[in-house]
Amino acid sequence: MTQQDAGSRFPSVGDGSGMTSDPRFYREELQLTFRNRGMPLEGLRYDATPTGMHYLLIHFDIPEVDLATWNLKVGGLVDRPAALSLDDIKALPARTEVVTMECAGNGRALFSPRSVSQPWLLEAVGTSEWTGTPLKGVLDAAGVGREAVEILFTGSDQGVQGEEVQYYQRSLTIEEANRDEVMLVYEMNGRPLEPQHGYPLRLIVPGWYGMTSVKWLESIEAISEPFNGYQMHSTYRYAQSADDPGEPVDLIRVRALMVPPGIPDFLTRTRLLSPGPVTLTGRAWAGRSGISRVEISADGGENWSDAQLGVQPSRFAWRGWTAQWNAQLNAAGGRYTLMVRATDTEGNRQSVEPEWNIQGMGNNMAHSVDVIVE
Ligand SMILES: Nc1nc2c(c(=O)[nH]1)N[C@H]1C(S)=C(S)[C@@H](COP(=O)(O)O)O[C@H]1N2
Ligand SMILES: [Mo]
């Protein structure tokens, strides 16, 4: 795969293929990682992630927004185009929803070879209490025309990706856009959105991977053809090769994560535990579906036992789980690989082995944690 032609103004890293099997990371991946923090896994202990611990994904720059001139344009194939100020939007019926959001690239760096991009391991997830107004109300007020097939959402952040100068844009079908839970959001955890999370207004599409929840929202347009822009057509695809158009990435796949038990070794993050009973805890989620089962293994996935499920605070939020494990010395120097996997109410279960795709999307393989009991 040649992502960029020779002679590009933006030469690709490594061998130019856009892929690498090198276990070391490129400087460019590190650069992205500093912009786009992850949630430390101990953050799984909170029902709602403290805002400063929520993961971030910012493709370009955080745009500058002046509220004095900012408005949300509602246009395209609608009967009553509008330009709404933030006060106009805040005057509409308000709704608050607890939503777990996850980046579609979470787990990308666990694939080999991996796509050279934001190298998430497992920390691109967070849960917030989002407040805003249902998008449906705004669409109904504008009167979406019969010939419209999709709603296009445009953020005010601009950059270059795949050699293409673009604003960050994603679309939804009319049906998806009109679902009850889709919201135009101006508050996160009871405070105005912070600049990095989309101030002053963003879309939140519960159940979908994060790329759909467009930040710094500036315009909503009803359009007559499916939108084919870069963030729909060239990325966020489950594809096996550079020429494979693949399938679009949409709803969040089932996943459970564990709060790493014991104490960490600073550099390797391997965990140290004392012998005796340990309560393992974590969260599980699955887009729009519920969680029907969480299982843990202490032998790298040979044998599994059921965890206890906690309450799910909202339909779109993660669900807590706990499991008892008796940590014992063993012949392997006390070394164990603890694993957790979840099954959703549709019967989808996480696999232990990675199910590879070229862009590193939706890698929901079971979480493993190396521990030493001593
Ligand atoms: N305008 C705009 N919206 C965006 C993005 C972006 O780069 N620009 N990134 C998307 C991606 S890929 C994700 S995973 C989520 C992350 O939201 P957060 O940074 O608030 O966690 O925002 C989405 N919305
Ligand atoms: Mo993302």
Tab-separated table of C-alpha atoms and ligand atoms in Angstrom:
chain	number	residue	atom	x	y	z
A	1	MET	CA	0.000	0.000	0.000
A	2	THR	CA	1.332	3.411	-0.874
A	3	GLN	CA	-0.702	5.912	1.077
A	4	GLN	CA	1.236	8.827	-0.315
A	5	ASP	CA	2.942	9.224	-3.661
A	6	ALA	CA	6.671	9.658	-3.872
A	7	GLY	CA	7.214	13.395	-4.117
A	8	SER	CA	4.434	14.102	-1.625
A	9	ARG	CA	4.714	17.290	0.432
A	10	PHE	CA	3.993	15.054	3.418
A	11	PRO	CA	6.281	12.058	3.050
A	12	SER	CA	5.016	8.964	4.841
A	13	VAL	CA	6.995	7.518	7.739
A	14	GLY	CA	8.860	4.198	7.609
A	15	ASP	CA	8.890	2.347	4.296
A	16	GLY	CA	6.112	4.513	2.894
A	17	SER	CA	3.510	1.749	3.089
A	18	GLY	CA	1.675	3.344	6.005
A	19	MET	CA	2.048	0.006	7.836
A	20	THR	CA	4.722	-1.371	10.138
A	21	SER	CA	5.498	-4.524	12.111
A	22	ASP	CA	8.195	-2.770	14.149
A	23	PRO	CA	7.393	-3.167	17.869
A	24	ARG	CA	9.009	0.252	18.395
A	25	PHE	CA	6.916	3.320	17.689
A	26	TYR	CA	7.624	6.155	15.281
A	27	ARG	CA	8.121	9.730	16.408
A	28	GLU	CA	4.964	10.656	14.448
A	29	GLU	CA	2.930	8.150	16.470
A	30	LEU	CA	4.346	9.637	19.680
A	31	GLN	CA	3.432	13.121	18.449
A	32	LEU	CA	-0.185	12.010	17.942
A	33	THR	CA	-0.194	10.309	21.328
A	34	PHE	CA	0.700	13.529	23.151
A	35	ARG	CA	-2.223	15.309	21.479
A	36	ASN	CA	-4.629	12.461	22.014
A	37	ARG	CA	-4.418	11.209	25.556
A	38	GLY	CA	-6.016	7.995	26.731
A	39	MET	CA	-7.895	7.212	29.918
A	40	PRO	CA	-5.586	5.476	32.420
A	41	LEU	CA	-7.253	2.083	32.999
A	42	GLU	CA	-7.679	2.772	36.715
A	43	GLY	CA	-10.192	5.372	35.465
A	44	LEU	CA	-12.551	2.412	34.882
A	45	ARG	CA	-13.429	2.706	38.563
A	46	TYR	CA	-15.612	5.795	37.987
A	47	ASP	CA	-19.221	5.560	36.759
A	48	ALA	CA	-18.557	8.804	34.873
A	49	THR	CA	-14.971	9.501	33.864
A	50	PRO	CA	-13.626	12.749	35.342
A	51	THR	CA	-13.476	15.126	32.359
A	52	GLY	CA	-9.707	15.501	32.528
A	53	MET	CA	-9.322	11.702	32.320
A	54	HIS	CA	-11.622	11.166	29.339
A	55	TYR	CA	-9.738	10.124	26.205
A	56	LEU	CA	-9.252	12.602	23.363
A	57	LEU	CA	-9.043	12.275	19.605
A	58	ILE	CA	-8.330	15.433	17.635
A	59	HIS	CA	-7.423	14.844	13.978
A	60	PHE	CA	-6.241	18.381	13.207
A	61	ASP	CA	-6.010	21.389	15.613
A	62	ILE	CA	-8.447	22.471	18.296
A	63	PRO	CA	-10.155	25.350	16.445
A	64	GLU	CA	-10.574	28.853	17.843
A	65	VAL	CA	-14.243	29.704	18.343
A	66	ASP	CA	-15.636	33.174	19.086
A	67	LEU	CA	-19.081	32.799	20.629
A	68	ALA	CA	-19.989	36.349	19.535
A	69	THR	CA	-19.964	35.287	15.885
A	70	TRP	CA	-20.471	31.513	16.191
A	71	ASN	CA	-23.713	29.892	15.118
A	72	LEU	CA	-24.958	26.525	13.973
A	73	LYS	CA	-26.107	26.559	10.358
A	74	VAL	CA	-28.984	24.222	9.549
A	75	GLY	CA	-29.439	23.985	5.807
A	76	GLY	CA	-29.334	21.943	2.636
A	77	LEU	CA	-32.605	20.259	1.684
A	78	VAL	CA	-34.740	21.767	4.440
A	79	ASP	CA	-37.848	23.953	4.267
A	80	ARG	CA	-36.667	26.440	6.898
A	81	PRO	CA	-32.888	26.978	6.971
A	82	ALA	CA	-31.674	28.466	10.248
A	83	ALA	CA	-28.645	29.891	12.022
A	84	LEU	CA	-28.878	29.123	15.743
A	85	SER	CA	-26.843	30.819	18.470
A	86	LEU	CA	-25.759	28.828	21.500
A	87	ASP	CA	-28.486	30.588	23.516
A	88	ASP	CA	-31.074	29.509	20.920
A	89	ILE	CA	-29.912	25.903	21.314
A	90	LYS	CA	-29.881	26.082	25.123
A	91	ALA	CA	-33.490	27.343	25.030
A	92	LEU	CA	-34.589	24.075	23.358
A	93	PRO	CA	-35.723	21.063	25.463
A	94	ALA	CA	-32.711	19.734	27.382
A	95	ARG	CA	-31.712	16.132	27.862
A	96	THR	CA	-28.872	14.528	29.835
A	97	GLU	CA	-27.565	11.071	28.998
A	98	VAL	CA	-24.687	8.999	30.385
A	99	VAL	CA	-22.809	7.672	27.369
A	100	THR	CA	-19.714	5.524	26.961
A	101	MET	CA	-17.670	6.672	23.988
A	102	GLU	CA	-14.843	4.691	22.448
A	103	CYS	CA	-12.525	5.459	19.553
A	104	ALA	CA	-12.824	3.008	16.648
A	105	GLY	CA	-9.015	2.796	16.653
A	106	ASN	CA	-8.868	1.531	20.239
A	107	GLY	CA	-6.630	-1.575	20.153
A	108	ARG	CA	-4.950	-0.564	16.864
A	109	ALA	CA	-1.397	-0.912	18.209
A	110	LEU	CA	-2.138	-4.484	19.350
A	111	PHE	CA	-2.357	-5.561	15.709
A	112	SER	CA	0.753	-6.605	13.794
A	113	PRO	CA	1.426	-5.223	11.281
A	114	ARG	CA	-0.211	-2.040	12.437
A	115	SER	CA	-1.360	1.045	10.585
A	116	VAL	CA	0.857	4.039	11.407
A	117	SER	CA	-1.714	6.287	13.059
A	118	GLN	CA	-2.803	7.084	16.608
A	119	PRO	CA	-1.334	3.986	18.319
A	120	TRP	CA	-3.996	3.189	20.886
A	121	LEU	CA	-3.492	0.176	23.106
A	122	LEU	CA	-6.751	-0.016	25.136
A	123	GLU	CA	-7.268	3.390	26.718
A	124	ALA	CA	-9.407	5.181	24.094
A	125	VAL	CA	-12.623	5.045	26.090
A	126	GLY	CA	-14.521	7.172	28.591
A	127	THR	CA	-18.007	7.747	29.968
A	128	SER	CA	-19.586	11.161	30.430
A	129	GLU	CA	-22.822	12.756	31.387
A	130	TRP	CA	-23.661	14.763	28.260
A	131	THR	CA	-26.285	17.523	28.247
A	132	GLY	CA	-27.818	19.028	25.150
A	133	THR	CA	-30.929	18.932	23.026
A	134	PRO	CA	-32.183	16.084	20.824
A	135	LEU	CA	-31.089	16.583	17.214
A	136	LYS	CA	-34.520	15.388	16.068
A	137	GLY	CA	-36.165	18.562	17.414
A	138	VAL	CA	-33.831	20.758	15.370
A	139	LEU	CA	-34.363	18.653	12.225
A	140	ASP	CA	-38.145	18.733	12.673
A	141	ALA	CA	-38.124	22.514	13.125
A	142	ALA	CA	-36.104	22.886	9.898
A	143	GLY	CA	-38.331	20.440	7.980
A	144	VAL	CA	-36.084	17.934	6.214
A	145	GLY	CA	-37.128	17.521	2.575
A	146	ARG	CA	-38.346	14.163	1.205
A	147	GLU	CA	-35.466	13.976	-1.264
A	148	ALA	CA	-32.880	14.054	1.558
A	149	VAL	CA	-31.132	10.736	2.321
A	150	GLU	CA	-28.506	11.805	4.844
A	151	ILE	CA	-27.588	14.517	7.302
A	152	LEU	CA	-24.042	15.850	6.963
A	153	PHE	CA	-22.241	17.204	10.034
A	154	THR	CA	-19.297	19.588	9.612
A	155	GLY	CA	-16.829	20.640	12.309
A	156	SER	CA	-14.883	23.902	12.094
A	157	ASP	CA	-11.503	22.125	12.358
A	158	GLN	CA	-9.594	21.899	9.112
A	159	GLY	CA	-6.522	19.928	8.077
A	160	VAL	CA	-4.994	17.573	5.550
A	161	GLN	CA	-5.508	13.826	5.583
A	162	GLY	CA	-4.716	11.495	2.687
A	163	GLU	CA	-3.388	14.568	0.793
A	164	GLU	CA	-6.890	16.071	0.924
A	165	VAL	CA	-7.571	19.464	2.524
A	166	GLN	CA	-10.802	19.076	4.465
A	167	TYR	CA	-13.025	20.042	7.322
A	168	TYR	CA	-13.828	17.160	9.650
A	169	GLN	CA	-17.113	15.810	8.258
A	170	ARG	CA	-19.256	12.749	8.884
A	171	SER	CA	-22.801	11.849	7.883
A	172	LEU	CA	-25.682	9.758	9.205
A	173	THR	CA	-28.731	8.384	7.430
A	174	ILE	CA	-31.961	10.284	8.114
A	175	GLU	CA	-33.162	7.354	10.217
A	176	GLU	CA	-30.056	7.254	12.412
A	177	ALA	CA	-29.997	11.046	12.775
A	178	ASN	CA	-33.596	10.978	14.031
A	179	ARG	CA	-33.028	8.419	16.779
A	180	ASP	CA	-34.100	9.720	20.190
A	181	GLU	CA	-30.696	9.524	21.796
A	182	VAL	CA	-28.766	11.564	19.193
A	183	MET	CA	-28.001	14.940	20.738
A	184	LEU	CA	-26.476	18.353	20.098
A	185	VAL	CA	-24.418	18.724	23.264
A	186	TYR	CA	-23.067	21.816	25.052
A	187	GLU	CA	-22.227	20.354	28.495
A	188	MET	CA	-20.022	17.503	29.654
A	189	ASN	CA	-20.318	16.382	33.284
A	190	GLY	CA	-22.356	19.493	34.136
A	191	ARG	CA	-19.840	22.026	32.761
A	192	PRO	CA	-19.586	23.776	29.378
A	193	LEU	CA	-17.666	21.652	26.879
A	194	GLU	CA	-13.917	22.147	27.151
A	195	PRO	CA	-12.156	23.324	23.966
A	196	GLN	CA	-10.617	19.905	23.312
A	197	HIS	CA	-14.012	18.166	23.593
A	198	GLY	CA	-15.747	20.355	20.989
A	199	TYR	CA	-16.668	23.747	22.522
A	200	PRO	CA	-19.200	25.213	22.069
A	201	LEU	CA	-21.292	22.409	20.524
A	202	ARG	CA	-20.822	18.823	19.428
A	203	LEU	CA	-22.830	15.902	18.229
A	204	ILE	CA	-23.157	12.838	20.484
A	205	VAL	CA	-24.324	9.640	18.812
A	206	PRO	CA	-24.672	7.054	21.605
A	207	GLY	CA	-23.758	3.508	20.609
A	208	TRP	CA	-21.565	4.491	17.664
A	209	TYR	CA	-17.788	4.634	17.728
A	210	GLY	CA	-16.500	8.119	18.541
A	211	MET	CA	-15.742	9.359	14.993
A	212	THR	CA	-19.476	9.931	14.473
A	213	SER	CA	-19.751	12.398	17.375
A	214	VAL	CA	-18.523	15.455	15.437
A	215	LYS	CA	-16.932	18.140	17.639
A	216	TRP	CA	-16.880	21.930	17.032
A	217	LEU	CA	-20.085	21.450	15.087
A	218	GLU	CA	-20.742	24.301	12.692
A	219	SER	CA	-23.193	23.041	10.157
A	220	ILE	CA	-25.899	20.443	9.658
A	221	GLU	CA	-27.052	19.867	6.096
A	222	ALA	CA	-29.689	17.599	4.620
A	223	ILE	CA	-28.222	16.071	1.429
A	224	SER	CA	-29.618	14.051	-1.475
A	225	GLU	CA	-26.738	11.553	-1.929
A	226	PRO	CA	-24.778	9.493	0.599
A	227	PHE	CA	-21.787	11.618	1.655
A	228	ASN	CA	-18.524	10.304	0.272
A	229	GLY	CA	-15.937	12.481	2.039
A	230	TYR	CA	-12.586	11.304	3.365
A	231	GLN	CA	-13.773	10.390	6.884
A	232	MET	CA	-16.511	8.163	5.402
A	233	HIS	CA	-14.946	6.714	2.294
A	234	SER	CA	-11.213	6.437	2.957
A	235	THR	CA	-11.083	5.742	6.648
A	236	TYR	CA	-13.297	4.132	9.297
A	237	ARG	CA	-13.575	1.002	7.158
A	238	TYR	CA	-13.142	-2.655	8.064
A	239	ALA	CA	-10.832	-3.529	5.150
A	240	GLN	CA	-8.281	-6.274	4.528
A	241	SER	CA	-6.001	-4.428	2.090
A	242	ALA	CA	-5.343	-0.972	0.694
A	243	ASP	CA	-7.552	-1.683	-2.357
A	244	ASP	CA	-10.369	-3.277	-0.378
A	245	PRO	CA	-13.189	-0.748	0.115
A	246	GLY	CA	-14.306	-2.842	3.098
A	247	GLU	CA	-17.339	-2.165	5.240
A	248	PRO	CA	-18.068	1.052	7.126
A	249	VAL	CA	-17.296	1.112	10.862
A	250	ASP	CA	-20.425	1.923	12.873
A	251	LEU	CA	-21.576	0.641	16.281
A	252	ILE	CA	-19.208	-0.020	19.192
A	253	ARG	CA	-18.295	-3.705	19.487
A	254	VAL	CA	-18.612	-5.565	22.770
A	255	ARG	CA	-15.648	-5.134	25.123
A	256	ALA	CA	-14.709	-5.568	28.777
A	257	LEU	CA	-11.677	-3.992	30.409
A	258	MET	CA	-10.170	-4.663	33.821
A	259	VAL	CA	-8.744	-2.226	36.355
A	260	PRO	CA	-5.189	-3.609	36.508
A	261	PRO	CA	-4.949	-5.199	39.995
A	262	GLY	CA	-2.097	-4.795	42.479
A	263	ILE	CA	0.689	-2.286	41.909
A	264	PRO	CA	2.514	-1.540	38.643
A	265	ASP	CA	6.137	-1.801	37.717
A	266	PHE	CA	6.877	1.772	36.548
A	267	LEU	CA	8.211	0.948	33.103
A	268	THR	CA	6.645	-2.356	32.002
A	269	ARG	CA	3.325	-1.876	33.859
A	270	THR	CA	3.477	-5.556	34.896
A	271	ARG	CA	1.464	-5.885	38.105
A	272	LEU	CA	2.728	-7.119	41.460
A	273	LEU	CA	0.247	-8.815	43.830
A	274	SER	CA	0.459	-10.448	47.248
A	275	PRO	CA	-0.920	-14.000	47.569
A	276	GLY	CA	-4.544	-14.239	48.728
A	277	PRO	CA	-8.034	-13.341	47.546
A	278	VAL	CA	-8.252	-10.448	45.070
A	279	THR	CA	-11.381	-8.705	43.817
A	280	LEU	CA	-10.990	-7.973	40.117
A	281	THR	CA	-13.160	-5.155	38.801
A	282	GLY	CA	-13.819	-3.410	35.521
A	283	ARG	CA	-16.451	-2.293	33.018
A	284	ALA	CA	-18.070	-3.769	29.942
A	285	TRP	CA	-20.060	-2.123	27.144
A	286	ALA	CA	-21.447	-2.900	23.689
A	287	GLY	CA	-22.744	0.076	21.714
A	288	ARG	CA	-26.537	-0.056	21.799
A	289	SER	CA	-26.713	-3.596	23.178
A	290	GLY	CA	-26.620	-4.740	26.754
A	291	ILE	CA	-23.982	-6.955	28.369
A	292	SER	CA	-25.164	-10.483	29.133
A	293	ARG	CA	-21.964	-12.027	30.458
A	294	VAL	CA	-18.430	-11.194	31.587
A	295	GLU	CA	-15.863	-13.950	32.145
A	296	ILE	CA	-12.351	-13.993	33.496
A	297	SER	CA	-9.455	-16.375	32.983
A	298	ALA	CA	-6.295	-16.684	35.049
A	299	ASP	CA	-4.538	-19.048	32.644
A	300	GLY	CA	-4.307	-16.999	29.490
A	301	GLY	CA	-7.707	-18.016	28.131
A	302	GLU	CA	-7.826	-21.818	28.730
A	303	ASN	CA	-10.444	-21.770	31.470
A	304	TRP	CA	-13.063	-19.125	32.119
A	305	SER	CA	-15.367	-18.319	35.015
A	306	ASP	CA	-18.252	-15.884	35.298
A	307	ALA	CA	-17.896	-12.441	36.819
A	308	GLN	CA	-20.798	-10.758	38.637
A	309	LEU	CA	-22.463	-7.968	36.699
A	310	GLY	CA	-23.264	-4.645	38.337
A	311	VAL	CA	-25.993	-2.219	37.368
A	312	GLN	CA	-25.910	-0.375	34.079
A	313	PRO	CA	-26.484	3.336	34.824
A	314	SER	CA	-27.963	3.996	31.376
A	315	ARG	CA	-28.666	2.132	28.171
A	316	PHE	CA	-25.588	3.597	26.477
A	317	ALA	CA	-23.171	3.456	29.404
A	318	TRP	CA	-20.715	0.812	30.556
A	319	ARG	CA	-21.674	-1.759	33.141
A	320	GLY	CA	-19.494	-2.641	36.143
A	321	TRP	CA	-18.362	-6.194	36.875
A	322	THR	CA	-16.447	-7.877	39.706
A	323	ALA	CA	-14.822	-11.280	40.057
A	324	GLN	CA	-12.971	-13.044	42.863
A	325	TRP	CA	-9.568	-14.538	42.188
A	326	ASN	CA	-7.336	-16.372	44.621
A	327	ALA	CA	-3.806	-15.220	43.816
A	328	GLN	CA	-1.346	-18.013	44.596
A	329	LEU	CA	2.338	-18.671	44.188
A	330	ASN	CA	3.006	-21.034	41.282
A	331	ALA	CA	5.839	-22.887	39.583
A	332	ALA	CA	6.088	-20.113	36.950
A	333	GLY	CA	7.526	-17.650	39.482
A	334	GLY	CA	4.017	-16.426	40.320
A	335	ARG	CA	3.396	-15.260	36.742
A	336	TYR	CA	-0.156	-15.243	35.410
A	337	THR	CA	-1.951	-13.722	32.465
A	338	LEU	CA	-5.346	-12.544	33.631
A	339	MET	CA	-7.936	-12.071	30.906
A	340	VAL	CA	-11.460	-10.727	30.686
A	341	ARG	CA	-14.018	-11.053	27.900
A	342	ALA	CA	-17.644	-10.002	27.540
A	343	THR	CA	-20.681	-11.197	25.596
A	344	ASP	CA	-23.430	-8.805	24.515
A	345	THR	CA	-27.184	-9.394	24.510
A	346	GLU	CA	-26.990	-10.157	20.764
A	347	GLY	CA	-24.675	-13.084	21.537
A	348	ASN	CA	-21.463	-11.456	20.254
A	349	ARG	CA	-18.463	-12.513	22.347
A	350	GLN	CA	-14.980	-11.034	22.315
A	351	SER	CA	-12.319	-13.263	20.793
A	352	VAL	CA	-9.010	-14.019	22.453
A	353	GLU	CA	-7.098	-13.728	19.174
A	354	PRO	CA	-6.957	-10.452	17.225
A	355	GLU	CA	-9.194	-10.229	14.140
A	356	TRP	CA	-6.932	-8.128	11.964
A	357	ASN	CA	-7.904	-5.366	9.535
A	358	ILE	CA	-5.627	-2.923	7.751
A	359	GLN	CA	-6.755	0.349	9.386
A	360	GLY	CA	-6.723	-1.091	12.884
A	361	MET	CA	-10.457	-0.581	13.472
A	362	GLY	CA	-12.715	-2.116	16.108
A	363	ASN	CA	-10.081	-4.432	17.631
A	364	ASN	CA	-12.080	-5.778	20.559
A	365	MET	CA	-9.867	-8.779	21.398
A	366	ALA	CA	-9.990	-9.821	25.065
A	367	HIS	CA	-7.980	-7.715	27.527
A	368	SER	CA	-4.892	-9.425	29.041
A	369	VAL	CA	-2.985	-8.250	32.099
A	370	ASP	CA	0.336	-9.777	33.140
A	371	VAL	CA	0.719	-10.162	36.892
A	372	ILE	CA	3.302	-11.598	39.274
A	373	VAL	CA	2.153	-13.008	42.609
A	374	GLU	CA	4.908	-12.894	45.254
B	1	LIG	N1	-14.622	17.981	14.412
B	1	LIG	C1	-14.090	16.831	14.853
B	1	LIG	N2	-14.881	15.954	15.479
B	1	LIG	C2	-14.372	14.790	15.947
B	1	LIG	C3	-13.016	14.456	15.761
B	1	LIG	C4	-12.195	15.410	15.114
B	1	LIG	O1	-10.983	15.227	14.943
B	1	LIG	N3	-12.767	16.585	14.667
B	1	LIG	N4	-12.557	13.236	16.186
B	1	LIG	C5	-13.574	12.191	16.290
B	1	LIG	C6	-13.078	10.956	16.889
B	1	LIG	S1	-12.197	9.924	15.872
B	1	LIG	C7	-13.400	10.584	18.165
B	1	LIG	S2	-12.954	9.064	18.748
B	1	LIG	C8	-14.156	11.497	19.055
B	1	LIG	C9	-13.379	11.777	20.331
B	1	LIG	O2	-14.074	12.650	21.161
B	1	LIG	P1	-13.350	13.208	22.488
B	1	LIG	O3	-12.024	13.773	22.064
B	1	LIG	O4	-14.259	14.196	23.076
B	1	LIG	O5	-13.153	12.004	23.384
B	1	LIG	O6	-14.434	12.738	18.436
B	1	LIG	C10	-14.782	12.662	17.065
B	1	LIG	N5	-15.208	13.951	16.592
B	2	MO	MO	-11.761	7.970	17.015
